[in-house]
Structure formats: structure tokens, C-alpha cells
mmCIF file of C-alpha atoms in Angstrom:
data_model
loop_
_atom_site.group_PDB
_atom_site.id
_atom_site.type_symbol
_atom_site.label_atom_id
_atom_site.label_comp_id
_atom_site.label_asym_id
_atom_site.label_seq_id
_atom_site.Cartn_x
_atom_site.Cartn_y
_atom_site.Cartn_z
ATOM 1 C CA MET G 1 10.261 26.131 19.021
ATOM 2 C CA ALA G 2 7.944 25.019 16.236
ATOM 3 C CA GLU G 3 4.243 25.536 16.915
ATOM 4 C CA PHE G 4 2.313 22.276 17.114
ATOM 5 C CA THR G 5 -0.051 21.680 14.222
ATOM 6 C CA LEU G 6 -1.721 18.710 12.587
ATOM 7 C CA GLU G 7 -1.512 20.337 9.167
ATOM 8 C CA LEU G 8 1.516 19.628 6.989
ATOM 9 C CA ASN G 9 3.028 22.702 5.391
ATOM 10 C CA ASP G 10 3.438 23.049 1.626
ATOM 11 C CA ASP G 11 7.040 21.786 1.634
ATOM 12 C CA GLN G 12 6.095 18.726 3.659
ATOM 13 C CA LYS G 13 3.167 17.971 1.371
ATOM 14 C CA GLN G 14 5.450 18.203 -1.640
ATOM 15 C CA VAL G 15 7.924 15.751 -0.100
ATOM 16 C CA ARG G 16 5.094 13.424 0.945
ATOM 17 C CA ASP G 17 3.636 13.374 -2.562
ATOM 18 C CA TRP G 18 7.089 12.792 -4.088
ATOM 19 C CA LEU G 19 7.735 9.855 -1.777
ATOM 20 C CA HIS G 20 4.272 8.459 -2.395
ATOM 21 C CA GLY G 21 4.900 8.580 -6.135
ATOM 22 C CA PHE G 22 8.190 6.696 -5.750
ATOM 23 C CA ALA G 23 6.520 4.119 -3.512
ATOM 24 C CA ALA G 24 3.663 3.635 -5.978
ATOM 25 C CA ASP G 25 5.720 3.615 -9.180
ATOM 26 C CA VAL G 26 8.964 1.923 -8.114
ATOM 27 C CA ILE G 27 8.613 0.084 -4.782
ATOM 28 C CA ARG G 28 5.160 -1.473 -5.014
ATOM 29 C CA PRO G 29 5.561 -3.025 -8.507
ATOM 30 C CA ALA G 30 8.758 -4.748 -7.322
ATOM 31 C CA ALA G 31 7.433 -5.907 -3.954
ATOM 32 C CA ALA G 32 6.222 -9.410 -4.783
ATOM 33 C CA GLU G 33 9.358 -10.298 -6.775
ATOM 34 C CA TRP G 34 11.837 -9.372 -4.057
ATOM 35 C CA ASP G 35 9.680 -10.934 -1.352
ATOM 36 C CA GLU G 36 9.891 -14.226 -3.259
ATOM 37 C CA ARG G 37 13.609 -13.867 -3.959
ATOM 38 C CA GLU G 38 14.419 -12.989 -0.331
ATOM 39 C CA GLU G 39 17.326 -10.863 -1.497
ATOM 40 C CA THR G 40 18.412 -7.263 -1.040
ATOM 41 C CA PRO G 41 16.738 -5.238 -3.832
ATOM 42 C CA TRP G 42 19.878 -3.437 -4.966
ATOM 43 C CA PRO G 43 18.264 -2.055 -8.176
ATOM 44 C CA VAL G 44 15.492 -0.402 -6.161
ATOM 45 C CA ILE G 45 17.973 1.033 -3.661
ATOM 46 C CA GLN G 46 19.967 2.407 -6.573
ATOM 47 C CA GLU G 47 16.847 4.013 -8.028
ATOM 48 C CA ALA G 48 16.175 5.567 -4.626
ATOM 49 C CA ALA G 49 19.745 6.878 -4.600
ATOM 50 C CA LYS G 50 19.399 8.339 -8.094
ATOM 51 C CA VAL G 51 16.373 10.425 -7.158
ATOM 52 C CA GLY G 52 17.878 11.449 -3.815
ATOM 53 C CA ILE G 53 15.795 9.372 -1.394
ATOM 54 C CA TYR G 54 18.629 7.047 -0.391
ATOM 55 C CA SER G 55 21.086 9.698 0.703
ATOM 56 C CA LEU G 56 22.460 11.399 3.780
ATOM 57 C CA ASP G 57 21.128 14.768 2.607
ATOM 58 C CA PHE G 58 17.549 13.546 2.349
ATOM 59 C CA TYR G 59 17.485 11.964 5.783
ATOM 60 C CA ALA G 60 19.254 14.956 7.317
ATOM 61 C CA GLN G 61 16.588 17.273 5.898
ATOM 62 C CA GLN G 62 13.822 15.123 7.339
ATOM 63 C CA PHE G 63 15.654 14.583 10.636
ATOM 64 C CA PHE G 64 16.086 18.319 11.172
ATOM 65 C CA ASP G 65 12.515 19.219 10.222
ATOM 66 C CA PRO G 66 11.635 21.595 13.091
ATOM 67 C CA THR G 67 8.153 20.079 13.461
ATOM 68 C CA GLY G 68 9.569 16.576 13.930
ATOM 69 C CA LEU G 69 7.237 15.187 11.263
ATOM 70 C CA GLY G 70 9.764 14.749 8.459
ATOM 71 C CA ILE G 71 10.980 11.276 9.401
ATOM 72 C CA PRO G 72 7.595 9.733 10.339
ATOM 73 C CA MET G 73 6.016 11.149 7.187
ATOM 74 C CA ALA G 74 8.800 9.643 5.047
ATOM 75 C CA MET G 75 8.632 6.276 6.802
ATOM 76 C CA GLU G 76 4.877 6.016 6.403
ATOM 77 C CA GLU G 77 4.962 6.655 2.655
ATOM 78 C CA LEU G 78 7.877 4.308 1.900
ATOM 79 C CA PHE G 79 6.420 1.474 3.995
ATOM 80 C CA TRP G 80 3.053 2.045 2.370
ATOM 81 C CA GLY G 81 4.856 0.892 -0.765
ATOM 82 C CA ASP G 82 6.324 -2.285 0.749
ATOM 83 C CA ALA G 83 7.833 -3.009 4.135
ATOM 84 C CA GLY G 84 10.637 -5.325 2.987
ATOM 85 C CA ILE G 85 11.956 -3.052 0.250
ATOM 86 C CA ALA G 86 11.447 0.062 2.375
ATOM 87 C CA LEU G 87 13.460 -1.479 5.206
ATOM 88 C CA SER G 88 16.270 -2.162 2.744
ATOM 89 C CA ILE G 89 16.161 1.525 1.822
ATOM 90 C CA VAL G 90 15.976 2.907 5.359
ATOM 91 C CA GLY G 91 17.846 0.185 7.290
ATOM 92 C CA THR G 92 21.089 2.099 7.027
ATOM 93 C CA GLY G 93 19.408 4.873 8.971
ATOM 94 C CA LEU G 94 19.509 2.896 12.230
ATOM 95 C CA ALA G 95 23.299 2.721 12.037
ATOM 96 C CA ALA G 96 23.386 6.404 11.143
ATOM 97 C CA VAL G 97 21.216 7.226 14.171
ATOM 98 C CA GLY G 98 23.649 5.211 16.290
ATOM 99 C CA VAL G 99 26.468 7.469 15.144
ATOM 100 C CA LEU G 100 24.387 10.643 15.507
ATOM 101 C CA ALA G 101 23.326 9.658 19.041
ATOM 102 C CA ASN G 102 26.785 8.764 20.330
ATOM 103 C CA GLY G 103 29.445 10.079 17.942
ATOM 104 C CA THR G 104 31.523 13.232 17.685
ATOM 105 C CA GLU G 105 31.056 15.738 14.875
ATOM 106 C CA GLU G 106 34.186 14.363 13.185
ATOM 107 C CA GLN G 107 32.878 10.791 13.408
ATOM 108 C CA ILE G 108 29.515 11.846 12.033
ATOM 109 C CA GLY G 109 31.153 13.608 9.094
ATOM 110 C CA THR G 110 33.541 10.731 8.414
ATOM 111 C CA TRP G 111 31.391 7.638 8.697
ATOM 112 C CA ILE G 112 27.815 8.474 7.755
ATOM 113 C CA PRO G 113 28.667 9.356 4.118
ATOM 114 C CA GLN G 114 30.461 6.005 3.828
ATOM 115 C CA MET G 115 27.290 4.248 4.955
ATOM 116 C CA TYR G 116 25.386 5.412 1.865
ATOM 117 C CA GLY G 117 27.948 5.626 -0.930
ATOM 118 C CA ASP G 118 26.523 7.354 -4.011
ATOM 119 C CA ALA G 119 24.064 6.714 -6.817
ATOM 120 C CA ASN G 120 26.690 4.890 -8.888
ATOM 121 C CA ASP G 121 28.006 2.768 -6.029
ATOM 122 C CA VAL G 122 25.407 2.405 -3.280
ATOM 123 C CA LYS G 123 26.471 1.109 0.121
ATOM 124 C CA VAL G 124 24.538 0.021 3.200
ATOM 125 C CA ALA G 125 25.313 0.032 6.923
ATOM 126 C CA ALA G 126 24.348 -2.196 9.840
ATOM 127 C CA PHE G 127 23.594 -1.537 13.499
ATOM 128 C CA CYS G 128 24.590 -4.581 15.559
ATOM 129 C CA SER G 129 23.159 -4.785 19.062
ATOM 130 C CA SER G 130 21.084 -7.948 19.584
ATOM 131 C CA GLU G 131 22.794 -11.233 20.407
ATOM 132 C CA PRO G 132 21.651 -14.873 20.537
ATOM 133 C CA ASP G 133 21.221 -14.588 24.329
ATOM 134 C CA ALA G 134 20.624 -10.841 24.571
ATOM 135 C CA GLY G 135 17.703 -9.385 22.669
ATOM 136 C CA SER G 136 15.384 -7.364 24.884
ATOM 137 C CA ASP G 137 17.706 -8.189 27.801
ATOM 138 C CA VAL G 138 20.574 -5.934 26.737
ATOM 139 C CA ALA G 139 22.240 -6.389 30.134
ATOM 140 C CA SER G 140 23.070 -9.978 29.090
ATOM 141 C CA MET G 141 25.214 -8.845 26.173
ATOM 142 C CA ARG G 142 28.421 -10.872 25.795
ATOM 143 C CA THR G 143 30.294 -9.178 22.959
ATOM 144 C CA ARG G 144 33.389 -7.660 24.528
ATOM 145 C CA ALA G 145 35.558 -4.713 23.595
ATOM 146 C CA VAL G 146 39.029 -4.639 25.203
ATOM 147 C CA TYR G 147 41.322 -1.649 24.860
ATOM 148 C CA ASP G 148 44.895 -2.303 23.684
ATOM 149 C CA GLN G 149 46.577 0.813 25.005
ATOM 150 C CA ALA G 150 49.945 0.073 23.366
ATOM 151 C CA LYS G 151 48.389 0.166 19.888
ATOM 152 C CA ASP G 152 45.449 2.476 20.675
ATOM 153 C CA GLU G 153 43.090 -0.169 19.340
ATOM 154 C CA TRP G 154 39.921 -1.844 20.547
ATOM 155 C CA VAL G 155 39.626 -5.610 20.151
ATOM 156 C CA LEU G 156 36.062 -6.895 19.640
ATOM 157 C CA ASN G 157 34.904 -10.486 20.082
ATOM 158 C CA GLY G 158 31.391 -11.893 20.002
ATOM 159 C CA THR G 159 28.385 -12.710 17.829
ATOM 160 C CA LYS G 160 25.578 -10.345 16.907
ATOM 161 C CA THR G 161 22.249 -11.460 15.512
ATOM 162 C CA TRP G 162 19.159 -10.031 13.799
ATOM 163 C CA ALA G 163 21.360 -7.376 12.175
ATOM 164 C CA THR G 164 19.709 -5.620 9.234
ATOM 165 C CA ASN G 165 22.358 -5.561 6.477
ATOM 166 C CA GLY G 166 24.644 -7.588 8.746
ATOM 167 C CA GLY G 167 27.673 -8.905 6.894
ATOM 168 C CA ILE G 168 26.900 -7.101 3.614
ATOM 169 C CA ALA G 169 27.286 -3.618 5.096
ATOM 170 C CA ASN G 170 30.107 -1.270 4.210
ATOM 171 C CA VAL G 171 30.132 0.066 7.788
ATOM 172 C CA HIS G 172 29.015 -1.816 10.902
ATOM 173 C CA VAL G 173 28.145 -0.073 14.164
ATOM 174 C CA VAL G 174 28.664 -2.585 16.980
ATOM 175 C CA VAL G 175 27.529 -2.263 20.586
ATOM 176 C CA ALA G 176 29.883 -4.088 22.961
ATOM 177 C CA VAL G 177 30.566 -4.490 26.676
ATOM 178 C CA VAL G 178 33.434 -2.412 27.992
ATOM 179 C CA ASP G 179 32.825 -2.917 31.720
ATOM 180 C CA ALA G 180 30.785 -6.030 32.543
ATOM 181 C CA GLU G 181 30.341 -5.028 36.207
ATOM 182 C CA LEU G 182 28.210 -2.060 35.164
ATOM 183 C CA GLY G 183 25.709 -4.203 33.254
ATOM 184 C CA SER G 184 23.910 -2.293 30.515
ATOM 185 C CA LYS G 185 25.611 0.913 31.671
ATOM 186 C CA GLY G 186 28.986 -0.521 30.691
ATOM 187 C CA HIS G 187 28.262 -0.628 26.959
ATOM 188 C CA ALA G 188 29.818 1.432 24.171
ATOM 189 C CA SER G 189 29.377 1.673 20.394
ATOM 190 C CA PHE G 190 32.145 1.121 17.870
ATOM 191 C CA ILE G 191 32.564 1.711 14.166
ATOM 192 C CA VAL G 192 33.932 -1.279 12.271
ATOM 193 C CA PRO G 193 35.316 0.149 8.999
ATOM 194 C CA PRO G 194 34.968 -1.593 5.628
ATOM 195 C CA ASN G 195 37.046 -4.746 5.062
ATOM 196 C CA THR G 196 38.181 -5.001 8.675
ATOM 197 C CA PRO G 197 39.721 -8.470 9.280
ATOM 198 C CA GLY G 198 37.836 -10.725 11.665
ATOM 199 C CA LEU G 199 34.303 -9.563 10.852
ATOM 200 C CA SER G 200 32.209 -12.051 8.889
ATOM 201 C CA GLN G 201 28.602 -12.845 8.138
ATOM 202 C CA GLY G 202 27.124 -15.763 10.013
ATOM 203 C CA GLN G 203 23.700 -17.239 9.394
ATOM 204 C CA LYS G 204 21.410 -15.370 7.024
ATOM 205 C CA PHE G 205 17.842 -15.715 8.282
ATOM 206 C CA LYS G 206 14.946 -16.870 6.130
ATOM 207 C CA LYS G 207 12.090 -14.860 7.561
ATOM 208 C CA HIS G 208 8.300 -14.908 7.811
ATOM 209 C CA GLY G 209 8.073 -11.326 6.546
ATOM 210 C CA ILE G 210 10.152 -8.317 5.398
ATOM 211 C CA ARG G 211 11.937 -10.861 3.217
ATOM 212 C CA ALA G 212 13.452 -8.275 0.859
ATOM 213 C CA SER G 213 15.501 -6.981 3.790
ATOM 214 C CA HIS G 214 18.757 -8.803 4.563
ATOM 215 C CA THR G 215 18.937 -10.029 8.179
ATOM 216 C CA ALA G 216 21.923 -12.013 9.422
ATOM 217 C CA GLU G 217 24.360 -12.796 12.193
ATOM 218 C CA VAL G 218 27.629 -10.881 12.415
ATOM 219 C CA VAL G 219 30.604 -12.740 13.835
ATOM 220 C CA LEU G 220 33.489 -10.786 15.401
ATOM 221 C CA GLU G 221 36.748 -12.655 15.948
ATOM 222 C CA ASP G 222 39.602 -10.508 17.283
ATOM 223 C CA VAL G 223 38.326 -7.551 15.278
ATOM 224 C CA ARG G 224 40.733 -4.665 15.806
ATOM 225 C CA VAL G 225 39.533 -1.119 15.236
ATOM 226 C CA PRO G 226 41.478 2.115 15.803
ATOM 227 C CA GLY G 227 40.848 4.083 18.970
ATOM 228 C CA HIS G 228 39.056 6.808 17.022
ATOM 229 C CA CYS G 229 36.363 4.256 16.084
ATOM 230 C CA LEU G 230 34.946 4.349 19.621
ATOM 231 C CA LEU G 231 31.876 6.557 19.223
ATOM 232 C CA GLY G 232 32.194 9.631 21.381
ATOM 233 C CA GLY G 233 35.878 9.003 22.139
ATOM 234 C CA LYS G 234 37.661 7.402 25.066
ATOM 235 C CA GLU G 235 37.719 10.472 27.291
ATOM 236 C CA LYS G 236 33.932 10.738 27.135
ATOM 237 C CA LEU G 237 33.605 6.981 27.741
ATOM 238 C CA ASP G 238 35.891 7.101 30.793
ATOM 239 C CA GLN G 239 33.896 9.986 32.248
ATOM 240 C CA ARG G 240 30.601 8.175 31.631
ATOM 241 C CA MET G 241 31.912 4.979 33.198
ATOM 242 C CA ALA G 242 33.137 6.893 36.249
ATOM 243 C CA ARG G 243 29.726 8.527 36.727
ATOM 244 C CA ALA G 244 28.015 5.157 36.324
ATOM 245 C CA ARG G 245 30.236 3.624 39.012
ATOM 246 C CA GLU G 246 29.552 6.494 41.380
ATOM 247 C CA ARG G 247 25.796 6.239 40.853
ATOM 248 C CA ALA G 248 25.885 2.472 41.224
ATOM 249 C CA GLN G 249 27.617 2.849 44.582
ATOM 250 C CA SER G 250 25.253 5.574 45.765
ATOM 251 C CA GLY G 251 22.097 4.034 44.294
ATOM 252 C CA GLY G 252 21.595 7.107 42.140
ATOM 253 C CA GLU G 253 19.712 7.597 38.874
ATOM 254 C CA ARG G 254 20.106 5.233 35.983
ATOM 255 C CA VAL G 255 22.336 5.999 33.006
ATOM 256 C CA LYS G 256 21.179 5.303 29.476
ATOM 257 C CA ASN G 257 23.356 2.836 27.603
ATOM 258 C CA ALA G 258 24.560 3.210 24.022
ATOM 259 C CA ALA G 259 22.037 0.818 22.472
ATOM 260 C CA MET G 260 19.063 2.325 24.294
ATOM 261 C CA ALA G 261 20.036 5.828 23.192
ATOM 262 C CA THR G 262 19.700 4.639 19.598
ATOM 263 C CA PHE G 263 16.428 2.772 20.134
ATOM 264 C CA GLU G 264 14.772 5.661 21.985
ATOM 265 C CA ALA G 265 15.517 7.923 19.043
ATOM 266 C CA SER G 266 14.101 5.476 16.503
ATOM 267 C CA ARG G 267 10.953 4.009 18.102
ATOM 268 C CA PRO G 268 8.480 6.636 16.797
ATOM 269 C CA ALA G 269 9.952 6.066 13.324
ATOM 270 C CA VAL G 270 9.206 2.343 13.652
ATOM 271 C CA GLY G 271 5.678 3.290 14.641
ATOM 272 C CA ALA G 272 5.413 5.294 11.422
ATOM 273 C CA MET G 273 6.556 2.249 9.432
ATOM 274 C CA ALA G 274 3.745 0.248 11.002
ATOM 275 C CA VAL G 275 1.247 2.982 10.159
ATOM 276 C CA GLY G 276 2.340 2.832 6.514
ATOM 277 C CA THR G 277 1.810 -0.938 6.308
ATOM 278 C CA ALA G 278 -1.546 -0.727 8.084
ATOM 279 C CA ARG G 279 -2.714 2.062 5.797
ATOM 280 C CA ALA G 280 -1.720 0.093 2.714
ATOM 281 C CA ALA G 281 -3.702 -2.965 3.836
ATOM 282 C CA TYR G 282 -6.700 -0.831 4.774
ATOM 283 C CA GLU G 283 -6.758 0.811 1.344
ATOM 284 C CA VAL G 284 -6.650 -2.561 -0.425
ATOM 285 C CA ALA G 285 -9.504 -3.824 1.756
ATOM 286 C CA LEU G 286 -11.555 -0.663 1.190
ATOM 287 C CA ASP G 287 -11.187 -0.846 -2.586
ATOM 288 C CA TYR G 288 -12.024 -4.550 -2.558
ATOM 289 C CA ALA G 289 -15.107 -4.021 -0.401
ATOM 290 C CA ARG G 290 -16.371 -1.346 -2.787
ATOM 291 C CA THR G 291 -15.986 -3.510 -5.887
ATOM 292 C CA ARG G 292 -16.627 -7.052 -4.640
ATOM 293 C CA THR G 293 -20.292 -7.963 -4.978
ATOM 294 C CA GLN G 294 -22.152 -10.735 -3.163
ATOM 295 C CA PHE G 295 -25.906 -11.275 -3.183
ATOM 296 C CA GLY G 296 -26.272 -8.481 -5.717
ATOM 297 C CA ARG G 297 -24.542 -5.670 -3.838
ATOM 298 C CA PRO G 298 -21.030 -4.514 -2.822
ATOM 299 C CA ILE G 299 -19.921 -6.184 0.384
ATOM 300 C CA ILE G 300 -19.218 -2.756 1.932
ATOM 301 C CA ASP G 301 -23.014 -2.362 2.147
ATOM 302 C CA ASN G 302 -22.951 -4.946 4.935
ATOM 303 C CA GLN G 303 -22.446 -3.578 8.440
ATOM 304 C CA GLY G 304 -20.090 -6.435 9.278
ATOM 305 C CA ILE G 305 -17.643 -5.185 6.636
ATOM 306 C CA ALA G 306 -18.313 -1.470 6.919
ATOM 307 C CA PHE G 307 -17.827 -1.421 10.693
ATOM 308 C CA GLN G 308 -14.525 -3.292 10.376
ATOM 309 C CA LEU G 309 -13.288 -0.673 7.912
ATOM 310 C CA ALA G 310 -14.449 2.115 10.223
ATOM 311 C CA ASP G 311 -12.474 0.593 13.105
ATOM 312 C CA MET G 312 -9.414 0.051 10.900
ATOM 313 C CA ARG G 313 -9.327 3.660 9.762
ATOM 314 C CA THR G 314 -9.881 4.972 13.289
ATOM 315 C CA GLN G 315 -7.035 2.865 14.678
ATOM 316 C CA ILE G 316 -4.677 3.935 11.886
ATOM 317 C CA ASP G 317 -5.398 7.616 12.475
ATOM 318 C CA ALA G 318 -4.967 7.198 16.238
ATOM 319 C CA ALA G 319 -1.635 5.438 15.704
ATOM 320 C CA ARG G 320 -0.430 8.201 13.414
ATOM 321 C CA LEU G 321 -1.355 10.852 15.972
ATOM 322 C CA LEU G 322 0.629 9.045 18.691
ATOM 323 C CA VAL G 323 3.632 8.796 16.360
ATOM 324 C CA TRP G 324 3.406 12.448 15.396
ATOM 325 C CA ARG G 325 3.096 13.518 19.024
ATOM 326 C CA ALA G 326 6.171 11.534 20.057
ATOM 327 C CA SER G 327 8.163 12.806 17.078
ATOM 328 C CA TRP G 328 7.191 16.411 17.793
ATOM 329 C CA MET G 329 8.063 15.996 21.485
ATOM 330 C CA ALA G 330 11.471 14.537 20.668
ATOM 331 C CA THR G 331 12.308 17.331 18.224
ATOM 332 C CA THR G 332 11.163 20.132 20.536
ATOM 333 C CA GLY G 333 12.970 18.678 23.550
ATOM 334 C CA LYS G 334 9.904 17.742 25.569
ATOM 335 C CA PRO G 335 10.581 14.835 27.935
ATOM 336 C CA PHE G 336 8.760 11.533 27.503
ATOM 337 C CA ASP G 337 7.315 11.716 31.018
ATOM 338 C CA SER G 338 4.763 9.017 30.181
ATOM 339 C CA ALA G 339 6.975 7.047 27.765
ATOM 340 C CA GLU G 340 5.218 8.597 24.780
ATOM 341 C CA GLY G 341 7.837 7.207 22.398
ATOM 342 C CA SER G 342 7.156 3.657 23.523
ATOM 343 C CA MET G 343 3.415 4.331 23.463
ATOM 344 C CA SER G 344 3.583 5.313 19.804
ATOM 345 C CA LYS G 345 5.578 2.248 18.819
ATOM 346 C CA LEU G 346 3.384 -0.100 20.862
ATOM 347 C CA TYR G 347 0.049 1.122 19.549
ATOM 348 C CA ALA G 348 1.123 1.481 15.921
ATOM 349 C CA SER G 349 2.705 -1.983 15.906
ATOM 350 C CA GLU G 350 -0.342 -3.680 17.363
ATOM 351 C CA THR G 351 -2.561 -1.729 14.976
ATOM 352 C CA ALA G 352 -0.572 -2.953 11.960
ATOM 353 C CA LYS G 353 -0.983 -6.592 12.994
ATOM 354 C CA LYS G 354 -4.695 -6.180 13.649
ATOM 355 C CA VAL G 355 -5.513 -4.152 10.544
ATOM 356 C CA THR G 356 -3.632 -6.439 8.158
ATOM 357 C CA ALA G 357 -5.420 -9.460 9.656
ATOM 358 C CA GLN G 358 -8.770 -7.711 9.201
ATOM 359 C CA ALA G 359 -7.840 -6.916 5.596
ATOM 360 C CA ILE G 360 -7.302 -10.619 4.898
ATOM 361 C CA GLN G 361 -10.676 -11.402 6.478
ATOM 362 C CA ILE G 362 -12.445 -8.823 4.317
ATOM 363 C CA LEU G 363 -10.863 -10.279 1.152
ATOM 364 C CA GLY G 364 -11.781 -13.781 2.285
ATOM 365 C CA GLY G 365 -10.078 -16.568 0.359
ATOM 366 C CA ASN G 366 -8.466 -14.046 -1.989
ATOM 367 C CA GLY G 367 -6.775 -12.386 0.962
ATOM 368 C CA PHE G 368 -5.152 -15.668 1.886
ATOM 369 C CA THR G 369 -3.400 -15.964 -1.492
ATOM 370 C CA ARG G 370 -0.337 -14.223 -2.866
ATOM 371 C CA GLU G 371 -2.421 -12.868 -5.714
ATOM 372 C CA TYR G 372 -3.343 -10.021 -3.372
ATOM 373 C CA PRO G 373 -0.795 -8.004 -1.363
ATOM 374 C CA VAL G 374 -2.550 -8.159 2.016
ATOM 375 C CA GLU G 375 -1.116 -11.634 2.639
ATOM 376 C CA ARG G 376 2.397 -10.208 2.357
ATOM 377 C CA MET G 377 1.474 -7.121 4.369
ATOM 378 C CA HIS G 378 0.186 -9.322 7.198
ATOM 379 C CA ARG G 379 3.452 -11.284 7.253
ATOM 380 C CA ASP G 380 5.436 -8.050 7.217
ATOM 381 C CA ALA G 381 3.386 -6.493 10.020
ATOM 382 C CA ALA G 382 4.386 -9.230 12.450
ATOM 383 C CA ILE G 383 7.879 -7.754 12.799
ATOM 384 C CA TYR G 384 6.719 -4.431 14.228
ATOM 385 C CA THR G 385 5.712 -5.972 17.543
ATOM 386 C CA ILE G 386 9.120 -7.674 17.777
ATOM 387 C CA PHE G 387 12.046 -5.581 16.568
ATOM 388 C CA GLU G 388 13.464 -2.529 18.355
ATOM 389 C CA GLY G 389 11.703 -3.605 21.517
ATOM 390 C CA THR G 390 8.848 -6.106 21.635
ATOM 391 C CA SER G 391 5.352 -4.976 22.558
ATOM 392 C CA GLU G 392 5.915 -6.558 25.964
ATOM 393 C CA ILE G 393 9.051 -4.461 26.464
ATOM 394 C CA GLN G 394 7.188 -1.311 25.391
ATOM 395 C CA ARG G 395 4.506 -2.033 27.984
ATOM 396 C CA LEU G 396 7.205 -2.604 30.589
ATOM 397 C CA VAL G 397 8.856 0.728 29.737
ATOM 398 C CA ILE G 398 5.512 2.538 29.912
ATOM 399 C CA ALA G 399 4.535 0.888 33.189
ATOM 400 C CA ARG G 400 7.881 1.641 34.813
ATOM 401 C CA THR G 401 7.699 5.252 33.645
ATOM 402 C CA LEU G 402 4.197 5.745 34.975
ATOM 403 C CA SER G 403 4.741 3.970 38.290
ATOM 404 C CA GLY G 404 8.370 4.771 38.978
ATOM 405 C CA MET G 405 8.660 1.180 40.167
ATOM 406 C CA PRO G 406 11.020 -1.567 38.909
ATOM 407 C CA ILE G 407 8.193 -3.694 37.448
ATOM 408 C CA ARG G 408 9.453 -7.083 36.225
#
């Protein structure tokens, strides 16, 4: 077990500095353009692939960092560059986590490489869980998966929404209902291979923020996938369903569903994304306050500005510590007895919204224009309190964990 420390080792510092350089030199100069275009920044993704950032090997190295700090450190630096472009670079990772959390070794080895492609032909993947009537309420999911035993195929029907890379992905990971009577316990995840008939892109959303990241509906109409595309395999699914039925009848402990297994693994990483955006806005505000003069002196000389910056920095550091703690706990196998994963995502998300708003206030009228990046950062920060579990859902998870009661 790795010893807990707040000091990055030399290898981690080298990776951090490398990522920071890429974010500063490649991502940040392209941020405003792709935000305006509201398109996937394929050239930037390709550059990330060329240097090894957009690759299975890179994310595997960070994922298996024994301290647990590899992924949050990487997320913070990339999202410091720009949230929309960074999400286009890392969005495939959510689908990959879905396979890692639920798939067999063979499925992991087969499908994750196809999610990324290579530097000459980059691909992306999509994780499809949310639906028009089932966002936070995963128990209301309507997409169905029916097993055709004669052909050893699963038939998927339904509509997914808010899917990062939805419709443009090479590989889609789709969460569907297998047994409706079991509610959220009756869900399973499926791989939809490239060019599978029946899968199409629905509405592409024009968003308030993270506009360089493609977000769309995914429509499934009699989509047939081979039996081996059920993540974990049918034998494991049948066993899990049987246990869920037994526990439902006996009133026993709850069983985690396929979507929640993915989200629990990714929430501290989302917190790290929020920390990166907050830090970026804070740094812009700090530099501005040092150089902007009013009444013959820099505005940072005024307590009203200086105290805001002090609070911003304190909140950012506190958010990072919560993210690092949750990431370390997850890697070292320590249980989230107080919902520490949700705590990290909740606090970091709320911090990003608050800090970016304060940055605009410090820049005054300039902060409200697109001539300065804090306007875009504030728009981007709004998503952190919404996706992968709203702040309200995080509070519900924390409260239920602390109380042991079914708070509604």
C-alpha cells in the first residue's frame, strides 16, 4: 500500500509539467476558436495523440499510479488549459472506465484500444447512460436490452441523451435495462461496435459551456450486438440478477448497478477537472489584480480584492485536497464510509462556479467580455455541478451514507 503524502514524486512532477506545457502551448491558444465553432477539436486531439497524451497507455499509467494521484493530476492540468477541449480529449475515458469497471479482461483488451485509434487515425468513444426521462433518476431508465437466445444476440432499443461523443464515437458503451422489475439493479452495460446498424445520432446540443465537446442524443432502433458485447458476460449477469432478486425478496443490502459503478469511479476525476478550471480563473484574476491600476495603485492593494483572492485560493486548495484524498482512498481500497468521493466532486464543483464568478467580478467589465478567458471559464464551470451527478444528488448520497436512512 502506498504511503500517503501530499508531495508529488519526481516522476509525477515530470508528468505534471509535461501536461502543463501541452495545455499552455496547444490547448489554451485554441480554446476561444473551438468554443466559438462548437465543434470537436480534432486537430488538438490528434496533437495530443502524437505526443502520447490521448492514448490508452497514458491513461493506464495514470490510472495505475499507486498513490492514486495520477488521474486527478492529469485532469487538473488539462482542464486548466480549457475545459471544452480537455473534455474532448478525456471524454473517451468515461467509456473506457465503463469497460474497466464491468468488463472481462478479453473485453478490456479488445475494445479499449478501438476507442482511441492511433495518432494517424484518432477515434473517440461514448458512454451512454442518461435518458430524456432518466438523468439522476437512473431507476427510470427505459432503454431495453432483450436477449435473442437463438442468435446469441442482444437487441437494444431506446434513446440516450447528454452523451459526450454520442453519435460520432467509434465505440459506444450503452447502459440498458435487462430486468425492469429490479429497477436500477436490473441494468447492464453493452458494447456497440463501430458501424452497427440501428444506432444513429439524434439531436446535437448547443450548450452554455464546454462547447468544444460534442454532446448529443444517441438513438437505438433494434440495435443487435453479439452476446460477447455484454460487459462481464451473461453468466456473471445471470448470477448478479439472481442475487439481486434474492436480496429484494429478503430486504437485504443494495446492489450497485452498472452505471453507478462507472460514476463512482469517475467522480473524484470530475472534481479534479473543476479544480483545474477554478485554478485557471484564479490565476487570471490574480495577474489582472496585480497589473490593473485604479486611483494610482494596483487593485490588489484593496482589501476587497485581496480578500476575495485569498478566499479563492483557499477554496481551490481545499477542493484539491478532497479530490486527492478520495483518489488515494479509491486506489488503496479504503471504503468511502462518509461518501468521500461524492464530497470531493460536490465541493470542487461548487468551488469552480464560485471562483470563476469571483474572477469575473475582479476583472469588472473586462471579465464580462470574451476578450478575457474568465467569461468562458465561468460558462464551462456550470457543468461541473450538473454532469455525473448534480450537486443535489451528491448531497443526497452523502446524507444517506452518513445517516444510513433513505433520505428523499
